[in-house]
PDB file of C-alpha atoms and ligand atoms in Angstrom:
ATOM      1  CA  MET O   1      35.959  48.622  -1.358  1.00 55.00           C
ATOM      2  CA  CYS O   2      34.373  45.281  -2.035  1.00 65.00           C
ATOM      3  CA  ASP O   3      30.994  45.748  -3.712  1.00 62.00           C
ATOM      4  CA  THR O   4      31.686  42.763  -5.909  1.00 53.00           C
ATOM      5  CA  CYS O   5      31.933  40.296  -3.023  1.00 56.00           C
ATOM      6  CA  GLY O   6      28.476  40.956  -1.648  1.00 57.00           C
ATOM      7  CA  CYS O   7      29.233  43.057   1.407  1.00 66.00           C
ATOM      8  CA  SER O   8      26.782  45.721   0.314  1.00 67.00           C
ATOM      9  CA  GLN O   9      23.948  43.319   0.986  1.00 70.00           C
ATOM     10  CA  PRO O  10      20.794  44.597   2.713  1.00 76.00           C
ATOM     11  CA  ALA O  11      20.807  44.775   6.524  1.00 79.00           C
ATOM     12  CA  GLU O  12      18.026  42.150   6.661  1.00 83.00           C
ATOM     13  CA  ALA O  13      20.553  39.472   5.678  1.00 84.00           C
ATOM     14  CA  VAL O  14      22.558  39.974   8.899  1.00 89.00           C
ATOM     15  CA  THR O  15      21.528  37.931  11.949  1.00 90.00           C
ATOM     16  CA  PHE O  16      22.241  38.366  15.668  1.00 93.00           C
ATOM     17  CA  ARG O  17      22.193  35.292  17.920  1.00 93.00           C
ATOM     18  CA  ARG O  18      23.153  34.146  21.383  1.00 93.00           C
ATOM     19  CA  PRO O  19      24.522  30.634  22.022  1.00 92.00           C
ATOM     20  CA  GLY O  20      21.954  28.204  23.387  1.00 85.00           C
ATOM     21  CA  GLY O  21      19.114  30.715  23.199  1.00 71.00           C
ATOM     22  CA  ALA O  22      16.110  30.642  20.918  1.00 55.00           C
ATOM     23  CA  GLY O  23      18.087  33.018  18.735  1.00 52.00           C
ATOM     24  CA  HIS O  24      15.660  35.740  17.808  1.00 51.00           C
ATOM     25  CA  GLU O  25      16.651  37.513  14.670  1.00 51.00           C
ATOM     26  CA  HIS O  26      16.105  41.207  14.388  1.00 51.00           C
ATOM     27  CA  HIS O  27      15.171  42.333  10.945  1.00 49.00           C
ATOM     28  CA  HIS O  28      15.677  46.025  10.515  1.00 48.00           C
ATOM     29  CA  HIS O  29      14.549  47.630   7.336  1.00 48.00           C
ATOM     30  CA  HIS O  30      16.715  50.487   6.279  1.00 48.00           C
ATOM     31  CA  ASP O  31      16.106  53.037   3.629  1.00 48.00           C
ATOM     32  CA  HIS O  32      19.610  52.772   2.262  1.00 51.00           C
ATOM     33  CA  ASP O  33      19.926  53.240  -1.403  1.00 52.00           C
ATOM     34  CA  HIS O  34      21.303  49.949  -2.672  1.00 51.00           C
ATOM     35  CA  GLU O  35      21.397  50.822  -6.341  1.00 49.00           C
ATOM     36  CA  HIS O  36      24.277  49.270  -8.202  1.00 50.00           C
ATOM     37  CA  GLN O  37      24.499  51.246 -11.375  1.00 54.00           C
ATOM     38  CA  HIS O  38      28.088  51.122 -12.578  1.00 58.00           C
ATOM     39  CA  SER O  39      28.413  54.880 -13.028  1.00 57.00           C
ATOM     40  CA  ARG O  40      27.382  55.427  -9.431  1.00 67.00           C
ATOM     41  CA  GLU O  41      29.564  52.717  -7.912  1.00 69.00           C
ATOM     42  CA  LEU O  42      32.271  55.004  -6.582  1.00 72.00           C
ATOM     43  CA  GLN O  43      29.719  57.421  -5.137  1.00 75.00           C
ATOM     44  CA  VAL O  44      27.875  54.560  -3.445  1.00 75.00           C
ATOM     45  CA  GLU O  45      31.119  53.273  -1.947  1.00 76.00           C
ATOM     46  CA  GLN O  46      31.913  56.711  -0.539  1.00 80.00           C
ATOM     47  CA  ASP O  47      28.400  57.031   0.834  1.00 84.00           C
ATOM     48  CA  VAL O  48      28.639  53.632   2.533  1.00 86.00           C
ATOM     49  CA  LEU O  49      31.915  54.554   4.212  1.00 91.00           C
ATOM     50  CA  GLN O  50      30.661  58.010   5.223  1.00 94.00           C
ATOM     51  CA  GLN O  51      27.483  56.538   6.683  1.00 95.00           C
ATOM     52  CA  ASN O  52      29.610  53.979   8.515  1.00 96.00           C
ATOM     53  CA  ASP O  53      31.891  56.692   9.912  1.00 96.00           C
ATOM     54  CA  LEU O  54      28.890  58.588  11.284  1.00 97.00           C
ATOM     55  CA  LEU O  55      27.583  55.496  13.057  1.00 98.00           C
ATOM     56  CA  ALA O  56      31.090  54.661  14.290  1.00 98.00           C
ATOM     57  CA  ALA O  57      31.412  58.128  15.823  1.00 98.00           C
ATOM     58  CA  ARG O  58      28.126  57.551  17.627  1.00 98.00           C
ATOM     59  CA  ASN O  59      29.341  54.171  18.894  1.00 98.00           C
ATOM     60  CA  ARG O  60      32.571  55.776  20.075  1.00 98.00           C
ATOM     61  CA  GLY O  61      30.628  58.338  22.098  1.00 98.00           C
ATOM     62  CA  TRP O  62      28.414  55.595  23.484  1.00 98.00           C
ATOM     63  CA  PHE O  63      31.474  53.574  24.593  1.00 98.00           C
ATOM     64  CA  GLU O  64      33.191  56.621  26.067  1.00 97.00           C
ATOM     65  CA  GLY O  65      30.092  57.624  27.981  1.00 97.00           C
ATOM     66  CA  ARG O  66      30.062  54.217  29.655  1.00 97.00           C
ATOM     67  CA  GLY O  67      33.798  53.834  30.096  1.00 97.00           C
ATOM     68  CA  ILE O  68      33.816  50.781  27.834  1.00 98.00           C
ATOM     69  CA  LEU O  69      37.116  49.836  26.187  1.00 98.00           C
ATOM     70  CA  ALA O  70      36.160  48.454  22.768  1.00 98.00           C
ATOM     71  CA  LEU O  71      38.828  46.580  20.813  1.00 98.00           C
ATOM     72  CA  ASN O  72      38.469  45.357  17.230  1.00 98.00           C
ATOM     73  CA  LEU O  73      40.383  42.110  16.547  1.00 98.00           C
ATOM     74  CA  VAL O  74      41.201  41.735  12.858  1.00 98.00           C
ATOM     75  CA  SER O  75      43.157  39.072  10.964  1.00 98.00           C
ATOM     76  CA  SER O  76      43.097  36.451   8.255  1.00 98.00           C
ATOM     77  CA  PRO O  77      40.899  33.432   8.996  1.00 98.00           C
ATOM     78  CA  GLY O  78      42.464  31.051  11.490  1.00 98.00           C
ATOM     79  CA  SER O  79      45.212  33.267  12.957  1.00 98.00           C
ATOM     80  CA  GLY O  80      43.950  32.386  16.452  1.00 98.00           C
ATOM     81  CA  LYS O  81      41.580  35.239  17.414  1.00 98.00           C
ATOM     82  CA  THR O  82      39.070  33.039  19.202  1.00 98.00           C
ATOM     83  CA  THR O  83      41.769  30.932  20.875  1.00 98.00           C
ATOM     84  CA  LEU O  84      43.417  34.116  22.143  1.00 98.00           C
ATOM     85  CA  LEU O  85      40.083  35.400  23.454  1.00 98.00           C
ATOM     86  CA  GLU O  86      39.286  32.097  25.191  1.00 98.00           C
ATOM     87  CA  ARG O  87      42.640  32.139  26.924  1.00 98.00           C
ATOM     88  CA  THR O  88      42.496  35.865  27.769  1.00 98.00           C
ATOM     89  CA  ILE O  89      39.019  35.606  29.285  1.00 98.00           C
ATOM     90  CA  THR O  90      39.962  32.524  31.290  1.00 98.00           C
ATOM     91  CA  ASP O  91      43.095  34.207  32.664  1.00 98.00           C
ATOM     92  CA  LEU O  92      41.641  37.686  33.325  1.00 98.00           C
ATOM     93  CA  LYS O  93      37.993  37.133  34.169  1.00 96.00           C
ATOM     94  CA  THR O  94      38.433  37.774  37.874  1.00 97.00           C
ATOM     95  CA  GLU O  95      40.233  41.033  37.092  1.00 97.00           C
ATOM     96  CA  LEU O  96      38.341  42.496  34.113  1.00 97.00           C
ATOM     97  CA  SER O  97      34.755  42.472  32.961  1.00 97.00           C
ATOM     98  CA  LEU O  98      34.987  41.056  29.421  1.00 98.00           C
ATOM     99  CA  THR O  99      32.206  40.784  26.840  1.00 98.00           C
ATOM    100  CA  VAL O 100      32.518  39.615  23.246  1.00 98.00           C
ATOM    101  CA  ILE O 101      30.899  40.283  19.887  1.00 98.00           C
ATOM    102  CA  GLU O 102      31.758  37.542  17.397  1.00 98.00           C
ATOM    103  CA  GLY O 103      31.652  38.192  13.658  1.00 98.00           C
ATOM    104  CA  ASP O 104      31.562  35.369  11.123  1.00 96.00           C
ATOM    105  CA  GLN O 105      29.711  34.778   7.890  1.00 95.00           C
ATOM    106  CA  GLN O 106      27.974  31.695   9.286  1.00 96.00           C
ATOM    107  CA  THR O 107      27.618  29.529  12.429  1.00 96.00           C
ATOM    108  CA  LEU O 108      27.640  30.017  16.189  1.00 97.00           C
ATOM    109  CA  ARG O 109      30.885  28.091  16.586  1.00 97.00           C
ATOM    110  CA  ASP O 110      33.029  30.952  17.918  1.00 98.00           C
ATOM    111  CA  ALA O 111      30.244  32.283  20.154  1.00 98.00           C
ATOM    112  CA  ASP O 112      29.805  28.778  21.599  1.00 98.00           C
ATOM    113  CA  ARG O 113      33.526  28.651  22.401  1.00 98.00           C
ATOM    114  CA  ILE O 114      33.385  32.046  24.122  1.00 98.00           C
ATOM    115  CA  ALA O 115      30.182  31.128  25.978  1.00 98.00           C
ATOM    116  CA  ALA O 116      32.016  28.112  27.426  1.00 98.00           C
ATOM    117  CA  THR O 117      34.381  30.528  29.212  1.00 98.00           C
ATOM    118  CA  GLY O 118      31.387  32.176  30.909  1.00 98.00           C
ATOM    119  CA  ALA O 119      31.745  35.564  29.191  1.00 98.00           C
ATOM    120  CA  PRO O 120      28.633  37.244  27.741  1.00 98.00           C
ATOM    121  CA  VAL O 121      28.769  36.911  23.944  1.00 98.00           C
ATOM    122  CA  LEU O 122      26.691  37.712  20.892  1.00 98.00           C
ATOM    123  CA  GLN O 123      27.301  36.226  17.451  1.00 98.00           C
ATOM    124  CA  VAL O 124      26.798  38.389  14.378  1.00 97.00           C
ATOM    125  CA  ASN O 125      26.492  36.354  11.181  1.00 97.00           C
ATOM    126  CA  THR O 126      27.144  38.593   8.212  1.00 95.00           C
ATOM    127  CA  GLY O 127      25.868  36.205   5.517  1.00 94.00           C
ATOM    128  CA  LYS O 128      27.824  37.067   2.381  1.00 92.00           C
ATOM    129  CA  GLY O 129      29.405  40.092   4.077  1.00 93.00           C
ATOM    130  CA  CYS O 130      33.133  40.044   4.696  1.00 95.00           C
ATOM    131  CA  HIS O 131      33.394  42.536   7.586  1.00 96.00           C
ATOM    132  CA  LEU O 132      31.506  43.974  10.532  1.00 97.00           C
ATOM    133  CA  ASP O 133      30.248  47.546  10.224  1.00 97.00           C
ATOM    134  CA  ALA O 134      29.357  50.194  12.783  1.00 98.00           C
ATOM    135  CA  GLY O 135      25.612  49.653  12.386  1.00 97.00           C
ATOM    136  CA  MET O 136      26.006  45.957  13.241  1.00 97.00           C
ATOM    137  CA  ILE O 137      27.964  46.864  16.376  1.00 98.00           C
ATOM    138  CA  ARG O 138      25.282  49.344  17.450  1.00 98.00           C
ATOM    139  CA  ARG O 139      22.587  46.686  17.060  1.00 97.00           C
ATOM    140  CA  ALA O 140      24.739  44.045  18.755  1.00 98.00           C
ATOM    141  CA  CYS O 141      25.334  46.371  21.728  1.00 98.00           C
ATOM    142  CA  GLU O 142      21.592  46.937  22.085  1.00 97.00           C
ATOM    143  CA  GLN O 143      21.219  43.193  22.654  1.00 97.00           C
ATOM    144  CA  LEU O 144      24.458  42.426  24.494  1.00 97.00           C
ATOM    145  CA  ALA O 145      24.389  45.532  26.724  1.00 97.00           C
ATOM    146  CA  PRO O 146      28.079  45.480  27.700  1.00 98.00           C
ATOM    147  CA  PRO O 147      28.368  46.826  31.262  1.00 97.00           C
ATOM    148  CA  ALA O 148      29.920  50.186  32.099  1.00 97.00           C
ATOM    149  CA  GLY O 149      33.650  49.873  32.699  1.00 96.00           C
ATOM    150  CA  SER O 150      33.948  46.623  30.751  1.00 97.00           C
ATOM    151  CA  VAL O 151      36.255  45.538  27.958  1.00 98.00           C
ATOM    152  CA  LEU O 152      34.324  44.756  24.773  1.00 98.00           C
ATOM    153  CA  MET O 153      36.241  42.450  22.459  1.00 98.00           C
ATOM    154  CA  ILE O 154      34.967  42.499  18.886  1.00 98.00           C
ATOM    155  CA  GLU O 155      36.244  39.565  16.819  1.00 98.00           C
ATOM    156  CA  ASN O 156      35.862  40.689  13.233  1.00 98.00           C
ATOM    157  CA  VAL O 157      35.236  38.413  10.254  1.00 98.00           C
ATOM    158  CA  GLY O 158      38.488  36.674   9.245  1.00 97.00           C
ATOM    159  CA  ASN O 159      39.660  38.917   6.415  1.00 96.00           C
ATOM    160  CA  LEU O 160      42.821  40.980   6.200  1.00 96.00           C
ATOM    161  CA  VAL O 161      41.376  43.477   3.704  1.00 95.00           C
ATOM    162  CA  CYS O 162      37.876  44.896   4.140  1.00 95.00           C
ATOM    163  CA  PRO O 163      37.658  45.215   7.971  1.00 96.00           C
ATOM    164  CA  ALA O 164      40.487  47.785   7.731  1.00 96.00           C
ATOM    165  CA  LEU O 165      38.110  50.239   6.048  1.00 95.00           C
ATOM    166  CA  PHE O 166      35.259  50.009   8.529  1.00 97.00           C
ATOM    167  CA  ASP O 167      35.581  51.932  11.768  1.00 98.00           C
ATOM    168  CA  LEU O 168      33.347  50.331  14.396  1.00 98.00           C
ATOM    169  CA  GLY O 169      33.887  53.043  17.007  1.00 98.00           C
ATOM    170  CA  GLU O 170      36.557  50.965  18.727  1.00 98.00           C
ATOM    171  CA  ALA O 171      39.410  52.458  20.746  1.00 98.00           C
ATOM    172  CA  ALA O 172      41.916  50.410  18.747  1.00 98.00           C
ATOM    173  CA  LYS O 173      42.274  47.742  16.115  1.00 98.00           C
ATOM    174  CA  ILE O 174      44.465  44.787  17.012  1.00 98.00           C
ATOM    175  CA  VAL O 175      45.837  42.909  14.026  1.00 98.00           C
ATOM    176  CA  ILE O 176      46.787  39.288  14.644  1.00 98.00           C
ATOM    177  CA  ILE O 177      49.158  37.507  12.306  1.00 98.00           C
ATOM    178  CA  SER O 178      50.238  33.926  12.852  1.00 98.00           C
ATOM    179  CA  VAL O 179      53.628  32.596  11.896  1.00 98.00           C
ATOM    180  CA  THR O 180      52.121  30.122   9.419  1.00 98.00           C
ATOM    181  CA  GLU O 181      50.893  32.952   7.187  1.00 98.00           C
ATOM    182  CA  GLY O 182      54.252  34.213   5.900  1.00 98.00           C
ATOM    183  CA  ASP O 183      56.272  37.198   7.100  1.00 98.00           C
ATOM    184  CA  ASP O 184      55.478  39.194   3.940  1.00 98.00           C
ATOM    185  CA  LYS O 185      51.809  39.738   4.805  1.00 97.00           C
ATOM    186  CA  PRO O 186      52.311  43.321   6.091  1.00 98.00           C
ATOM    187  CA  LEU O 187      53.880  44.214   2.720  1.00 97.00           C
ATOM    188  CA  LYS O 188      50.992  42.700   0.790  1.00 97.00           C
ATOM    189  CA  TYR O 189      48.164  43.960   3.015  1.00 97.00           C
ATOM    190  CA  PRO O 190      49.520  47.229   4.431  1.00 97.00           C
ATOM    191  CA  THR O 191      46.153  48.923   4.972  1.00 97.00           C
ATOM    192  CA  MET O 192      45.279  46.684   7.887  1.00 97.00           C
ATOM    193  CA  PHE O 193      48.650  47.203   9.561  1.00 98.00           C
ATOM    194  CA  ALA O 194      48.383  50.957   8.996  1.00 98.00           C
ATOM    195  CA  ALA O 195      44.992  50.968  10.737  1.00 98.00           C
ATOM    196  CA  ALA O 196      46.075  48.941  13.787  1.00 98.00           C
ATOM    197  CA  LYS O 197      47.535  50.073  17.101  1.00 98.00           C
ATOM    198  CA  LEU O 198      48.869  46.684  18.168  1.00 98.00           C
ATOM    199  CA  CYS O 199      50.104  43.698  16.185  1.00 98.00           C
ATOM    200  CA  LEU O 200      50.040  40.318  17.903  1.00 98.00           C
ATOM    201  CA  ILE O 201      52.299  37.747  16.269  1.00 98.00           C
ATOM    202  CA  ASN O 202      50.671  34.467  17.263  1.00 98.00           C
ATOM    203  CA  LYS O 203      51.595  30.778  17.158  1.00 98.00           C
ATOM    204  CA  THR O 204      55.222  31.452  18.086  1.00 98.00           C
ATOM    205  CA  ASP O 205      55.328  27.830  19.334  1.00 98.00           C
ATOM    206  CA  LEU O 206      55.399  26.845  15.641  1.00 98.00           C
ATOM    207  CA  LEU O 207      58.439  28.973  14.752  1.00 98.00           C
ATOM    208  CA  PRO O 208      60.835  25.965  14.750  1.00 98.00           C
ATOM    209  CA  TYR O 209      58.763  24.367  11.991  1.00 98.00           C
ATOM    210  CA  VAL O 210      58.057  27.268   9.639  1.00 98.00           C
ATOM    211  CA  ASP O 211      60.076  29.710   7.592  1.00 98.00           C
ATOM    212  CA  PHE O 212      58.984  32.940   9.281  1.00 98.00           C
ATOM    213  CA  ASP O 213      61.335  35.772  10.202  1.00 98.00           C
ATOM    214  CA  VAL O 214      59.661  37.640  13.065  1.00 98.00           C
ATOM    215  CA  ASP O 215      61.987  40.647  12.836  1.00 98.00           C
ATOM    216  CA  ALA O 216      61.399  40.922   9.079  1.00 98.00           C
ATOM    217  CA  CYS O 217      57.643  40.749   9.653  1.00 98.00           C
ATOM    218  CA  GLU O 218      57.814  43.540  12.224  1.00 98.00           C
ATOM    219  CA  ASP O 219      59.999  45.671   9.951  1.00 98.00           C
ATOM    220  CA  ALA O 220      57.543  45.215   7.097  1.00 98.00           C
ATOM    221  CA  ALA O 221      54.639  46.200   9.337  1.00 98.00           C
ATOM    222  CA  ARG O 222      56.513  49.283  10.559  1.00 98.00           C
ATOM    223  CA  ARG O 223      56.806  50.432   6.954  1.00 98.00           C
ATOM    224  CA  ALA O 224      53.016  50.637   6.872  1.00 98.00           C
ATOM    225  CA  ASN O 225      52.768  52.046  10.394  1.00 98.00           C
ATOM    226  CA  PRO O 226      55.852  53.331  12.257  1.00 98.00           C
ATOM    227  CA  ARG O 227      53.893  53.607  15.529  1.00 98.00           C
ATOM    228  CA  LEU O 228      52.629  50.015  15.497  1.00 98.00           C
ATOM    229  CA  GLU O 229      53.319  48.098  18.719  1.00 98.00           C
ATOM    230  CA  PHE O 230      54.115  44.381  18.744  1.00 98.00           C
ATOM    231  CA  ARG O 231      53.725  41.460  21.108  1.00 98.00           C
ATOM    232  CA  ARG O 232      54.864  37.934  20.264  1.00 98.00           C
ATOM    233  CA  VAL O 233      52.553  35.299  21.716  1.00 98.00           C
ATOM    234  CA  SER O 234      51.366  31.733  21.613  1.00 98.00           C
ATOM    235  CA  ALA O 235      47.714  31.459  22.513  1.00 98.00           C
ATOM    236  CA  THR O 236      48.085  27.720  23.042  1.00 98.00           C
ATOM    237  CA  THR O 237      51.276  27.494  25.123  1.00 98.00           C
ATOM    238  CA  GLY O 238      50.764  30.865  26.830  1.00 98.00           C
ATOM    239  CA  GLU O 239      54.181  32.189  25.821  1.00 98.00           C
ATOM    240  CA  GLY O 240      54.226  36.011  25.778  1.00 98.00           C
ATOM    241  CA  LEU O 241      50.675  36.357  27.036  1.00 98.00           C
ATOM    242  CA  THR O 242      51.640  38.328  30.138  1.00 98.00           C
ATOM    243  CA  ASP O 243      52.949  41.076  27.816  1.00 98.00           C
ATOM    244  CA  TRP O 244      49.623  41.103  25.982  1.00 98.00           C
ATOM    245  CA  TYR O 245      47.727  41.206  29.284  1.00 98.00           C
ATOM    246  CA  ASP O 246      49.882  44.131  30.451  1.00 98.00           C
ATOM    247  CA  TRP O 247      49.055  45.995  27.223  1.00 98.00           C
ATOM    248  CA  LEU O 248      45.361  45.306  27.848  1.00 98.00           C
ATOM    249  CA  ARG O 249      45.600  46.534  31.445  1.00 98.00           C
ATOM    250  CA  GLU O 250      47.297  49.738  30.261  1.00 97.00           C
ATOM    251  CA  GLN O 251      44.547  50.407  27.722  1.00 98.00           C
ATOM    252  CA  ARG O 252      41.898  49.675  30.346  1.00 97.00           C
ATOM    253  CA  ALA O 253      43.551  52.065  32.793  1.00 96.00           C
ATOM    254  CA  ALA O 254      43.781  54.778  30.106  1.00 95.00           C
ATOM    255  CA  THR O 255      40.056  54.480  29.384  1.00 95.00           C
ATOM    256  CA  GLY O 256      37.971  56.765  31.563  1.00 82.00           C
ATOM    257  CA  ASP O 257      35.212  55.409  33.739  1.00 78.00           C
ATOM    258  CA  GLY O 258      32.647  57.323  31.691  1.00 68.00           C
ATOM    259  CA  ARG O 259      31.872  59.753  34.489  1.00 61.00           C
ATOM    260  CA  GLN O 260      33.993  62.702  33.348  1.00 54.00           C
TER     261      GLN O 260
HETATM  262  N1  GTP R   1      50.096  25.946  17.395  1.00 96.48           N
HETATM  263  C1  GTP R   1      49.227  26.918  17.653  1.00 96.48           C
HETATM  264  N2  GTP R   1      47.979  26.830  17.171  1.00 96.48           N
HETATM  265  C2  GTP R   1      47.124  27.836  17.455  1.00 96.48           C
HETATM  266  C3  GTP R   1      47.494  28.961  18.242  1.00 96.48           C
HETATM  267  N3  GTP R   1      46.418  29.784  18.327  1.00 96.48           N
HETATM  268  C4  GTP R   1      45.442  29.198  17.643  1.00 96.48           C
HETATM  269  N4  GTP R   1      45.844  28.014  17.123  1.00 96.48           N
HETATM  270  C5  GTP R   1      45.063  27.076  16.299  1.00 96.48           C
HETATM  271  O1  GTP R   1      44.723  27.722  15.088  1.00 96.48           O
HETATM  272  C6  GTP R   1      43.444  27.262  14.624  1.00 96.48           C
HETATM  273  C7  GTP R   1      42.535  28.471  14.392  1.00 96.48           C
HETATM  274  O2  GTP R   1      42.315  29.114  15.633  1.00 96.48           O
HETATM  275  P1  GTP R   1      41.051  30.050  15.887  1.00 96.48           P
HETATM  276  O3  GTP R   1      41.215  30.615  17.240  1.00 96.48           O
HETATM  277  O4  GTP R   1      39.791  29.353  15.571  1.00 96.48           O
HETATM  278  O5  GTP R   1      41.320  31.178  14.793  1.00 96.48           O
HETATM  279  P2  GTP R   1      40.394  32.426  14.416  1.00 96.48           P
HETATM  280  O6  GTP R   1      41.319  33.528  14.040  1.00 96.48           O
HETATM  281  O7  GTP R   1      39.424  32.688  15.486  1.00 96.48           O
HETATM  282  O8  GTP R   1      39.653  31.877  13.114  1.00 96.48           O
HETATM  283  P3  GTP R   1      38.379  32.514  12.352  1.00 96.48           P
HETATM  284  O9  GTP R   1      37.424  32.977  13.381  1.00 96.48           O
HETATM  285  O10 GTP R   1      37.865  31.377  11.522  1.00 96.48           O
HETATM  286  O11 GTP R   1      38.945  33.635  11.506  1.00 96.48           O
HETATM  287  C8  GTP R   1      42.935  26.324  15.698  1.00 96.48           C
HETATM  288  O12 GTP R   1      43.213  25.009  15.309  1.00 96.48           O
HETATM  289  C9  GTP R   1      43.740  26.712  16.925  1.00 96.48           C
HETATM  290  O13 GTP R   1      43.906  25.650  17.845  1.00 96.48           O
HETATM  291  C10 GTP R   1      48.835  29.011  18.741  1.00 96.48           C
HETATM  292  O14 GTP R   1      49.270  29.951  19.415  1.00 96.48           O
HETATM  293  N5  GTP R   1      49.649  27.968  18.407  1.00 96.48           N
HETATM  294 MG1   MG R   2      37.379  32.899  15.383  1.00 96.48          MG
END
């Protein structure tokens, strides 16, 4: 895990804000043991992940009880997560109820972009933290209150490493890789591809200009995860998006309405 990069910071350093609003910040004081003695580092890491898994299981039950399809979008910075969400919301908003939790270290920029589409959105700023965790999602849901039967899109902090370790209680992780990143990324960062259900290969409109072998990328990702599904898309031109929307509709249909 990533204790050295500051992601074990206290919960008080995380803020929750809505675009345009006064932006009240909730400061929760937790009793977590944040000792950083070297000899205890491994134990602390395990405890953090176990605590996260417990909260994630609770989130999962909460989502299931309300028939909410929660999806965790993970990728390197700049692969096109927000662009894809803007386009998806615009195209599907009459068909699906979509809400968004945005995760970034700083700024409301992505939440502002989502708010412009009309979808309810909450920005989580993680400060020095490099991933969202299940506790943040629980607190974000308390404020955002995603409606029963909705699709909750969680855009994680741009980082191809740490978000793979943190279950948020989502139904599936979607890893997005853009063709400008290099087709060897699944070989170098296999954990994320192993954790994902769907891989979106984005920015296919740029394929004529970059050295990126889509088949090789998919083969590399399959080595980490033989069951991984793929869709090739361009969030800006719209190429391939109907396949992505069909995948989303299938997942939505497979999610109960919470009444069983
Ligand atoms: N050519 C092309 N550019 C794209 C595509 N999708 C996104 N972009 C561009 O890529 C840049 C980053 O897009 P964002 O949507 O902000 O990426 P992101 O993954 O949300 O970035 P972070 O939240 O910072 O991790 C922007 O300049 C987008 O316009 C695409 O399909 N084709
Ligand atoms: Mg973004």
